[in-house]
Short mmCIF file of C-alpha atoms in Angstrom, two decimals:
data_model
loop_
_atom_site.label_atom_id
_atom_site.label_comp_id
_atom_site.label_asym_id
_atom_site.label_seq_id
_atom_site.Cartn_x
_atom_site.Cartn_y
_atom_site.Cartn_z
CA UNK P 1 -45.68 -10.50 -17.71
CA UNK P 2 -46.45 -7.31 -19.69
CA UNK P 3 -48.87 -5.48 -17.38
CA UNK P 4 -49.52 -1.85 -16.45
CA UNK P 5 -46.71 -1.86 -13.89
CA UNK P 6 -44.31 -3.38 -16.43
CA UNK P 7 -45.18 -0.66 -18.98
CA UNK P 8 -44.50 2.00 -16.33
CA UNK P 9 -41.18 0.39 -15.59
CA UNK P 10 -40.26 0.39 -19.27
CA UNK P 11 -41.24 4.05 -19.55
CA UNK P 12 -39.06 4.88 -16.56
CA UNK P 13 -35.86 3.47 -18.04
CA UNK P 14 -36.51 5.08 -21.43
CA UNK P 15 -36.99 8.46 -19.73
CA UNK P 16 -34.32 8.13 -17.10
CA UNK P 17 -31.74 5.48 -18.16
CA UNK P 18 -30.07 4.17 -15.06
CA UNK P 19 -27.51 4.80 -13.70
CA UNK P 20 -26.88 8.21 -15.22
CA UNK P 21 -23.68 7.99 -17.27
CA UNK P 22 -21.86 10.26 -19.72
CA UNK P 23 -19.74 8.55 -22.39
CA UNK P 24 -17.33 11.47 -22.27
CA UNK P 25 -16.34 10.35 -18.70
CA UNK P 26 -14.75 7.17 -20.09
CA UNK P 27 -11.63 9.15 -20.90
CA UNK P 28 -11.26 9.93 -17.18
CA UNK P 29 -11.94 6.70 -15.38
CA UNK P 30 -13.20 3.11 -15.54
CA UNK P 31 -16.01 2.38 -13.12
CA UNK P 32 -15.08 -0.65 -11.01
CA UNK P 33 -17.35 -2.70 -8.84
CA UNK P 34 -18.73 -6.16 -8.00
CA UNK P 35 -19.81 -8.36 -9.50
CA UNK P 36 -18.12 -9.02 -12.84
CA UNK P 37 -14.63 -7.82 -12.10
CA UNK P 38 -12.60 -10.34 -14.19
CA UNK P 39 -10.33 -11.30 -11.29
CA UNK P 40 -13.38 -11.97 -9.14
CA UNK P 41 -14.94 -14.18 -11.85
CA UNK P 42 -11.67 -16.03 -12.24
CA UNK P 43 -11.50 -16.78 -8.48
CA UNK P 44 -14.98 -16.78 -6.94
CA UNK P 45 -16.73 -18.47 -9.92
CA UNK P 46 -14.01 -20.66 -11.37
CA UNK P 47 -11.68 -21.14 -8.46
CA UNK P 48 -8.63 -19.85 -10.30
CA UNK P 49 -8.51 -23.12 -12.21
CA UNK P 50 -9.96 -22.07 -15.59
CA UNK P 51 -7.09 -21.19 -17.97
CA UNK P 52 -6.86 -17.62 -19.16
CA UNK P 53 -6.55 -18.93 -22.71
CA UNK P 54 -10.01 -20.49 -22.60
CA UNK P 55 -12.53 -18.07 -24.24
CA UNK P 56 -15.07 -16.60 -21.86
CA UNK P 57 -18.66 -16.15 -23.05
CA UNK P 58 -20.34 -13.64 -20.74
CA UNK P 59 -23.87 -12.27 -20.62
CA UNK P 60 -24.79 -9.00 -18.90
CA UNK P 61 -28.52 -9.50 -18.46
CA UNK P 62 -30.15 -6.15 -17.87
CA UNK P 63 -27.03 -4.19 -18.77
CA UNK P 64 -28.47 -0.71 -18.16
CA UNK P 65 -26.14 2.07 -19.10
CA UNK P 66 -23.22 -0.27 -19.24
CA UNK P 67 -21.23 -0.37 -16.01
CA UNK P 68 -20.72 -4.18 -15.84
CA UNK P 69 -20.38 -4.59 -19.62
CA UNK P 70 -17.81 -1.90 -20.07
CA UNK P 71 -15.81 -3.01 -16.98
CA UNK P 72 -15.64 -6.70 -17.97
CA UNK P 73 -15.00 -6.02 -21.67
CA UNK P 74 -12.25 -3.55 -20.79
CA UNK P 75 -10.60 -6.01 -18.37
CA UNK P 76 -10.70 -8.72 -21.03
CA UNK P 77 -9.30 -6.47 -23.74
CA UNK P 78 -6.48 -5.14 -21.59
CA UNK P 79 -5.38 -8.62 -20.57
CA UNK P 80 -5.80 -10.03 -24.08
CA UNK P 81 -8.35 -12.53 -22.80
CA UNK P 82 -10.30 -14.29 -25.55
CA UNK P 83 -14.08 -14.29 -25.52
CA UNK P 84 -17.01 -11.95 -25.87
CA UNK P 85 -19.44 -10.02 -23.66
CA UNK P 86 -23.13 -9.98 -24.65
CA UNK P 87 -25.07 -6.93 -23.43
CA UNK P 88 -28.81 -7.46 -23.13
CA UNK P 89 -31.34 -4.82 -22.11
CA UNK P 90 -34.78 -3.80 -23.26
CA UNK P 91 -34.22 -0.04 -22.93
CA UNK P 92 -33.17 1.54 -26.18
CA UNK P 93 -32.05 4.67 -24.30
CA UNK P 94 -29.82 2.68 -21.95
CA UNK P 95 -28.35 0.63 -24.83
CA UNK P 96 -27.40 3.82 -26.73
CA UNK P 97 -25.51 5.15 -23.71
CA UNK P 98 -23.79 1.81 -22.99
CA UNK P 99 -22.76 1.47 -26.63
CA UNK P 100 -21.40 4.99 -26.77
CA UNK P 101 -19.32 4.29 -23.66
CA UNK P 102 -17.89 1.17 -25.23
CA UNK P 103 -17.11 3.03 -28.47
CA UNK P 104 -15.32 5.72 -26.46
CA UNK P 105 -13.00 2.99 -25.24
CA UNK P 106 -12.60 1.37 -28.61
CA UNK P 107 -14.00 -1.98 -27.33
CA UNK P 108 -14.74 -4.53 -30.05
CA UNK P 109 -15.52 -7.59 -27.91
CA UNK P 110 -19.18 -6.74 -27.13
CA UNK P 111 -22.33 -7.99 -28.83
CA UNK P 112 -25.38 -5.75 -28.41
CA UNK P 113 -28.87 -7.20 -27.98
CA UNK P 114 -32.07 -5.26 -27.38
CA UNK P 115 -34.50 -7.38 -25.42
CA UNK P 116 -35.55 -8.72 -22.05
CA UNK P 117 -33.84 -11.55 -20.14
CA UNK P 118 -37.26 -13.21 -20.19
CA UNK P 119 -36.84 -13.52 -23.95
CA UNK P 120 -33.62 -15.53 -23.59
CA UNK P 121 -35.25 -18.84 -24.65
CA UNK P 122 -36.29 -17.29 -27.98
CA UNK P 123 -33.26 -15.13 -28.68
CA UNK P 124 -31.00 -18.00 -29.72
CA UNK P 125 -27.91 -16.60 -28.02
CA UNK P 126 -26.65 -20.02 -26.82
CA UNK P 127 -25.19 -20.64 -23.39
CA UNK P 128 -22.75 -18.55 -21.41
CA UNK P 129 -19.90 -19.37 -19.06
CA UNK P 130 -20.72 -16.38 -16.87
CA UNK P 131 -23.93 -14.40 -16.44
CA UNK P 132 -24.22 -11.01 -14.68
CA UNK P 133 -27.68 -9.90 -13.53
CA UNK P 134 -27.59 -6.83 -11.31
CA UNK P 135 -30.60 -4.82 -10.16
CA UNK P 136 -33.10 -6.66 -12.34
CA UNK P 137 -34.61 -9.62 -10.53
CA UNK P 138 -36.14 -7.44 -7.81
CA UNK P 139 -38.05 -5.43 -10.45
CA UNK P 140 -39.68 -8.52 -12.07
CA UNK P 141 -43.24 -9.57 -11.28
CA UNK P 142 -41.91 -13.15 -10.96
CA UNK P 143 -38.18 -13.10 -10.00
CA UNK P 144 -38.09 -16.94 -10.02
CA UNK P 145 -39.13 -16.91 -13.69
CA UNK P 146 -36.32 -14.50 -14.56
CA UNK P 147 -33.72 -16.51 -12.66
CA UNK P 148 -34.91 -19.68 -14.35
CA UNK P 149 -34.35 -18.08 -17.74
CA UNK P 150 -30.82 -17.22 -16.74
CA UNK P 151 -30.10 -20.70 -15.33
CA UNK P 152 -31.27 -22.24 -18.59
CA UNK P 153 -28.68 -20.06 -20.43
CA UNK P 154 -25.78 -21.03 -18.17
CA UNK P 155 -23.20 -23.47 -19.53
CA UNK P 156 -22.21 -26.47 -17.45
CA UNK P 157 -19.71 -25.44 -14.85
CA UNK P 158 -20.53 -21.79 -15.26
CA UNK P 159 -21.62 -19.23 -12.71
CA UNK P 160 -23.47 -16.00 -12.11
CA UNK P 161 -22.85 -12.67 -10.43
CA UNK P 162 -26.11 -11.39 -8.96
CA UNK P 163 -27.25 -8.31 -7.10
CA UNK P 164 -30.64 -7.90 -5.46
CA UNK P 165 -31.96 -5.32 -2.96
CA UNK P 166 -31.79 -6.14 0.76
CA UNK P 167 -34.44 -4.89 3.21
CA UNK P 168 -32.69 -3.71 6.37
CA UNK P 169 -30.27 -1.29 4.70
CA UNK P 170 -33.21 0.15 2.69
CA UNK P 171 -34.96 1.32 5.85
CA UNK P 172 -36.90 4.49 5.01
CA UNK P 173 -36.99 3.91 1.26
CA UNK P 174 -40.28 2.04 1.20
CA UNK P 175 -41.92 4.51 3.59
CA UNK P 176 -41.18 7.39 1.18
CA UNK P 177 -42.30 5.20 -1.72
CA UNK P 178 -45.63 4.77 0.02
CA UNK P 179 -46.00 8.53 0.45
CA UNK P 180 -45.12 9.16 -3.22
CA UNK P 181 -47.61 6.53 -4.37
CA UNK P 182 -50.23 8.84 -2.88
CA UNK P 183 -48.81 12.13 -4.04
CA UNK P 184 -47.37 11.05 -7.39
CA UNK P 185 -49.31 8.08 -8.75
CA UNK P 186 -47.52 5.89 -11.25
CA UNK P 187 -49.84 6.83 -14.11
CA UNK P 188 -48.54 10.41 -14.07
CA UNK P 189 -45.79 11.45 -16.57
CA UNK P 190 -42.32 10.68 -15.09
CA UNK P 191 -41.22 14.35 -15.00
CA UNK P 192 -44.26 15.32 -12.91
CA UNK P 193 -43.61 12.40 -10.52
CA UNK P 194 -39.97 13.41 -10.20
CA UNK P 195 -40.86 16.98 -9.37
CA UNK P 196 -43.08 15.80 -6.51
CA UNK P 197 -40.36 13.49 -5.24
CA UNK P 198 -37.84 16.32 -5.11
CA UNK P 199 -40.32 18.51 -3.17
CA UNK P 200 -40.99 15.68 -0.70
CA UNK P 201 -37.26 15.12 -0.16
CA UNK P 202 -36.74 18.81 0.62
CA UNK P 203 -39.33 18.62 3.39
CA UNK P 204 -38.93 15.20 4.98
CA UNK P 205 -39.76 15.35 8.71
CA UNK P 206 -36.79 14.88 11.03
CA UNK P 207 -38.27 11.58 12.21
CA UNK P 208 -38.27 10.03 8.69
CA UNK P 209 -35.92 7.07 8.60
CA UNK P 210 -34.60 7.89 5.15
CA UNK P 211 -33.00 11.04 6.55
CA UNK P 212 -30.90 8.88 8.87
CA UNK P 213 -30.03 6.29 6.18
CA UNK P 214 -26.76 7.13 4.57
CA UNK P 215 -26.72 4.27 2.04
CA UNK P 216 -28.31 6.29 -0.76
CA UNK P 217 -26.20 9.43 -1.23
CA UNK P 218 -25.35 8.22 -4.72
CA UNK P 219 -29.04 7.91 -5.60
CA UNK P 220 -30.16 11.12 -3.93
CA UNK P 221 -27.33 13.15 -5.47
CA UNK P 222 -27.16 11.04 -8.61
CA UNK P 223 -29.43 13.15 -10.79
CA UNK P 224 -32.94 12.44 -12.07
CA UNK P 225 -32.23 8.77 -12.82
CA UNK P 226 -30.91 8.00 -9.38
CA UNK P 227 -33.71 9.62 -7.45
CA UNK P 228 -36.43 8.21 -9.71
CA UNK P 229 -35.01 4.67 -9.42
CA UNK P 230 -34.82 4.91 -5.63
CA UNK P 231 -38.20 6.38 -4.83
CA UNK P 232 -40.46 6.09 -7.84
CA UNK P 233 -39.76 2.67 -9.34
CA UNK P 234 -43.17 1.05 -9.79
CA UNK P 235 -41.99 -2.43 -8.78
CA UNK P 236 -39.30 -2.87 -6.13
CA UNK P 237 -38.90 -5.66 -3.67
CA UNK P 238 -36.09 -6.65 -1.30
CA UNK P 239 -34.68 -10.09 -0.33
CA UNK P 240 -33.25 -11.19 2.93
CA UNK P 241 -30.34 -13.62 2.83
CA UNK P 242 -32.75 -16.42 3.52
CA UNK P 243 -35.21 -15.37 0.85
CA UNK P 244 -32.44 -14.90 -1.69
CA UNK P 245 -30.99 -18.35 -0.95
CA UNK P 246 -34.50 -19.86 -1.36
CA UNK P 247 -34.86 -18.10 -4.72
CA UNK P 248 -31.61 -19.61 -5.89
CA UNK P 249 -32.47 -23.06 -4.61
CA UNK P 250 -35.65 -23.01 -6.62
CA UNK P 251 -33.59 -23.22 -9.79
CA UNK P 252 -30.84 -25.47 -8.40
CA UNK P 253 -28.39 -22.64 -7.71
CA UNK P 254 -26.47 -21.78 -4.54
CA UNK P 255 -24.25 -18.95 -3.29
CA UNK P 256 -20.59 -19.61 -3.89
CA UNK P 257 -19.41 -16.39 -2.24
CA UNK P 258 -21.09 -13.33 -0.70
CA UNK P 259 -19.37 -10.01 -1.39
CA UNK P 260 -17.48 -9.42 0.74
CA UNK P 261 -17.29 -12.72 2.70
CA UNK P 262 -16.04 -11.00 5.89
CA UNK P 263 -19.23 -8.91 5.98
CA UNK P 264 -21.42 -12.01 6.00
CA UNK P 265 -19.37 -13.76 8.75
CA UNK P 266 -21.18 -13.14 12.10
CA UNK P 267 -17.86 -13.69 13.91
CA UNK P 268 -16.79 -10.36 12.46
CA UNK P 269 -19.45 -8.60 14.52
CA UNK P 270 -19.45 -10.80 17.67
CA UNK P 271 -16.25 -10.81 19.75
CA UNK P 272 -17.93 -12.89 22.49
CA UNK P 273 -16.51 -16.47 22.27
CA UNK P 274 -19.78 -18.08 23.38
CA UNK P 275 -21.77 -16.23 20.72
CA UNK P 276 -19.16 -17.14 18.09
CA UNK P 277 -19.52 -20.80 19.07
CA UNK P 278 -23.29 -20.63 18.71
CA UNK P 279 -22.95 -18.99 15.30
CA UNK P 280 -20.39 -21.57 14.11
CA UNK P 281 -22.95 -24.31 14.69
CA UNK P 282 -25.29 -22.76 12.12
CA UNK P 283 -25.31 -23.74 8.43
CA UNK P 284 -23.72 -21.25 5.96
CA UNK P 285 -26.99 -19.54 4.96
CA UNK P 286 -28.06 -19.12 8.55
CA UNK P 287 -24.70 -17.66 9.45
CA UNK P 288 -25.02 -15.14 6.62
CA UNK P 289 -28.57 -14.36 7.77
CA UNK P 290 -27.33 -13.80 11.26
CA UNK P 291 -24.74 -11.29 10.03
CA UNK P 292 -27.44 -9.51 8.02
CA UNK P 293 -29.69 -9.25 11.07
CA UNK P 294 -26.91 -8.13 13.34
CA UNK P 295 -25.47 -5.42 11.14
CA UNK P 296 -28.87 -4.22 9.81
CA UNK P 297 -27.23 -2.04 7.15
CA UNK P 298 -27.06 -4.20 4.03
CA UNK P 299 -28.99 -2.46 1.28
CA UNK P 300 -28.06 -4.93 -1.46
CA UNK P 301 -26.83 -8.52 -1.61
CA UNK P 302 -24.11 -9.22 -4.16
CA UNK P 303 -23.13 -12.87 -4.60
CA UNK P 304 -21.37 -15.16 -6.97
CA UNK P 305 -23.46 -18.25 -7.56
CA UNK P 306 -23.03 -21.72 -9.07
CA UNK P 307 -25.31 -24.68 -9.58
CA UNK P 308 -25.63 -26.49 -6.25
CA UNK P 309 -24.51 -29.71 -7.95
CA UNK P 310 -21.40 -27.94 -9.37
CA UNK P 311 -19.68 -26.31 -6.36
CA UNK P 312 -16.52 -24.34 -6.94
CA UNK P 313 -13.25 -26.22 -6.60
CA UNK P 314 -10.74 -23.59 -5.72
CA UNK P 315 -6.96 -23.76 -6.23
CA UNK P 316 -4.83 -24.19 -3.11
CA UNK P 317 -3.45 -20.74 -2.06
CA UNK P 318 -0.72 -22.45 -0.06
CA UNK P 319 0.64 -24.38 -3.02
CA UNK P 320 4.09 -23.35 -4.31
CA UNK P 321 2.65 -22.87 -7.76
CA UNK P 322 -0.28 -20.62 -6.65
CA UNK P 323 -0.06 -17.03 -7.96
CA UNK P 324 -1.63 -14.47 -5.64
CA UNK P 325 -3.00 -11.30 -7.25
CA UNK P 326 -4.34 -8.06 -5.85
CA UNK P 327 -7.99 -7.60 -6.89
CA UNK P 328 -7.53 -3.91 -7.63
CA UNK P 329 -5.54 -1.93 -5.06
CA UNK P 330 -1.77 -2.68 -5.41
CA UNK P 331 -0.15 -4.29 -2.42
CA UNK P 332 2.11 -1.33 -1.80
CA UNK P 333 -0.95 0.91 -1.53
CA UNK P 334 -2.85 -1.44 0.76
CA UNK P 335 0.17 -1.59 3.08
CA UNK P 336 -0.21 2.13 3.76
CA UNK P 337 -3.54 1.46 5.47
CA UNK P 338 -2.12 -1.15 7.89
CA UNK P 339 -1.96 0.22 11.40
CA UNK P 340 1.12 -0.24 13.70
CA UNK P 341 -0.77 -2.97 15.58
CA UNK P 342 -1.29 -4.94 12.34
CA UNK P 343 -4.91 -4.06 11.93
CA UNK P 344 -6.26 -3.21 8.47
CA UNK P 345 -9.52 -1.26 8.83
CA UNK P 346 -12.46 -1.57 6.43
CA UNK P 347 -15.76 0.26 6.24
CA UNK P 348 -18.93 -1.55 5.23
CA UNK P 349 -21.60 1.10 4.67
CA UNK P 350 -20.41 3.01 7.68
CA UNK P 351 -19.74 -0.02 9.82
CA UNK P 352 -16.10 -0.46 10.74
CA UNK P 353 -14.33 -3.82 10.82
CA UNK P 354 -10.64 -4.63 11.25
CA UNK P 355 -8.64 -7.41 9.57
CA UNK P 356 -5.81 -8.68 11.74
CA UNK P 357 -2.60 -9.37 9.84
CA UNK P 358 0.76 -10.84 10.96
CA UNK P 359 3.89 -8.62 11.07
CA UNK P 360 5.12 -10.18 7.79
CA UNK P 361 2.04 -9.10 5.84
CA UNK P 362 3.46 -5.80 4.50
CA UNK P 363 6.54 -7.56 3.06
CA UNK P 364 4.26 -10.18 1.47
CA UNK P 365 1.93 -7.58 -0.06
CA UNK P 366 4.87 -5.67 -1.51
CA UNK P 367 5.99 -8.87 -3.28
CA UNK P 368 2.59 -9.73 -4.84
CA UNK P 369 2.56 -8.62 -8.48
CA UNK P 370 0.11 -11.09 -10.07
CA UNK P 371 2.90 -13.11 -11.75
CA UNK P 372 5.09 -14.37 -8.87
CA UNK P 373 4.24 -17.73 -7.39
CA UNK P 374 4.09 -18.42 -3.66
CA UNK P 375 7.44 -20.17 -3.95
CA UNK P 376 8.95 -17.14 -5.63
CA UNK P 377 7.52 -14.82 -2.99
CA UNK P 378 8.97 -17.09 -0.30
CA UNK P 379 12.42 -16.84 -1.92
CA UNK P 380 12.19 -13.01 -2.05
CA UNK P 381 11.28 -12.78 1.59
CA UNK P 382 14.03 -15.25 2.52
CA UNK P 383 16.45 -12.79 0.98
CA UNK P 384 15.05 -10.16 3.27
CA UNK P 385 15.59 -12.25 6.43
CA UNK P 386 12.17 -13.90 6.70
CA UNK P 387 12.87 -17.64 6.77
CA UNK P 388 10.58 -19.89 4.74
CA UNK P 389 8.82 -21.53 7.72
CA UNK P 390 8.02 -18.09 9.08
CA UNK P 391 6.78 -16.95 5.68
CA UNK P 392 4.60 -20.03 5.33
CA UNK P 393 2.92 -19.42 8.71
CA UNK P 394 2.36 -15.69 7.81
CA UNK P 395 0.97 -16.49 4.38
CA UNK P 396 -1.43 -19.16 5.78
CA UNK P 397 -2.75 -16.38 8.05
CA UNK P 398 -2.66 -13.49 5.61
CA UNK P 399 -4.39 -15.03 2.56
CA UNK P 400 -7.67 -16.03 4.16
CA UNK P 401 -7.85 -12.77 6.01
CA UNK P 402 -7.37 -10.71 2.80
CA UNK P 403 -9.44 -13.07 0.69
CA UNK P 404 -12.37 -12.45 3.06
CA UNK P 405 -12.33 -8.77 2.17
CA UNK P 406 -11.84 -9.51 -1.54
CA UNK P 407 -8.47 -7.83 -1.74
CA UNK P 408 -6.09 -10.70 -2.46
CA UNK P 409 -7.24 -13.52 -4.75
CA UNK P 410 -5.49 -16.12 -6.94
CA UNK P 411 -4.62 -15.59 -10.58
CA UNK P 412 -5.73 -18.06 -13.26
CA UNK P 413 -3.27 -20.43 -14.98
CA UNK P 414 -1.61 -18.96 -18.05
#
């Protein structure tokens, strides 16, 4: 798999490690995202049934400049969670940046490996409970071969967090890539290619679709690394929902959850009851594909995946013993966004959707602290005049609505 294109790709990430990160920024903020947020792993991969005391062996395959590695290792360290995170990338420049970021945070739960995910069979790293692979498969000459190497390194009952490019939301990108392939051939030095790309971007015709596509402000304004990765990457393909599902099926894997589930539910985008009924008759992959085709703005697909023979068995959110947890935004903060009519608006790459919540939802959100059980929350609300049957009805409505936007999940047993 080492060909001229692969050598150009390797040169790109040594010259412009991606994404551009400065270890000094670690003192200011922790970059948060999906996949590989520890609460997402706990819930979407393990169903909130895997005890927090059980060590987690995680692999970040294609770790780049360290976003996923640093986030997961930080979450584990803060919570006192046992286990280790293995960073794997073939770019020495990217590894140096990622390692410096981890050192700035004092993280000691990371193992650093220089190499390709395609080398996993010979690296002797063992198997992992969780594997993250973001932004890598779509750059490989044979994505199926890369995914197979990851699946072979996955422990029984484990799962993956994957990200691949999606075609519709990347409208305009491949047109500009075609132009730059003519003006800045891949065999030129990267700085010369980048200079040409910047000149082209300054003079794009008004009709160019990339000018109308707002999905890439972080790349276009993200310095040399961002622009190069967007427009000059020598190997870049995109997967529809259907193609991604087929790629997974080829190694016995299946999607456990798309991020965010609400976005991949066509009912979100079709208020017409007859159309909803038609969509409901489709299989899960077809429904997600329908949402992709309708919205036409997905530029990536992020999904948690498990072996098809090992589907997730999730804890019951309605159980008295269940412990709801906010993924990131505290309940008291989320409440501030709820409109007087009970609608909670969300924005998916510029596309607005509204989650409908019952009147009791604000009180419930205020009571969620990641340690209280459903029974304890019910008791708190009873003291505020919300009788238990009323709470139960509101919770049965609120949890699935907020789960679908990845805001309220379940905590793992402690």
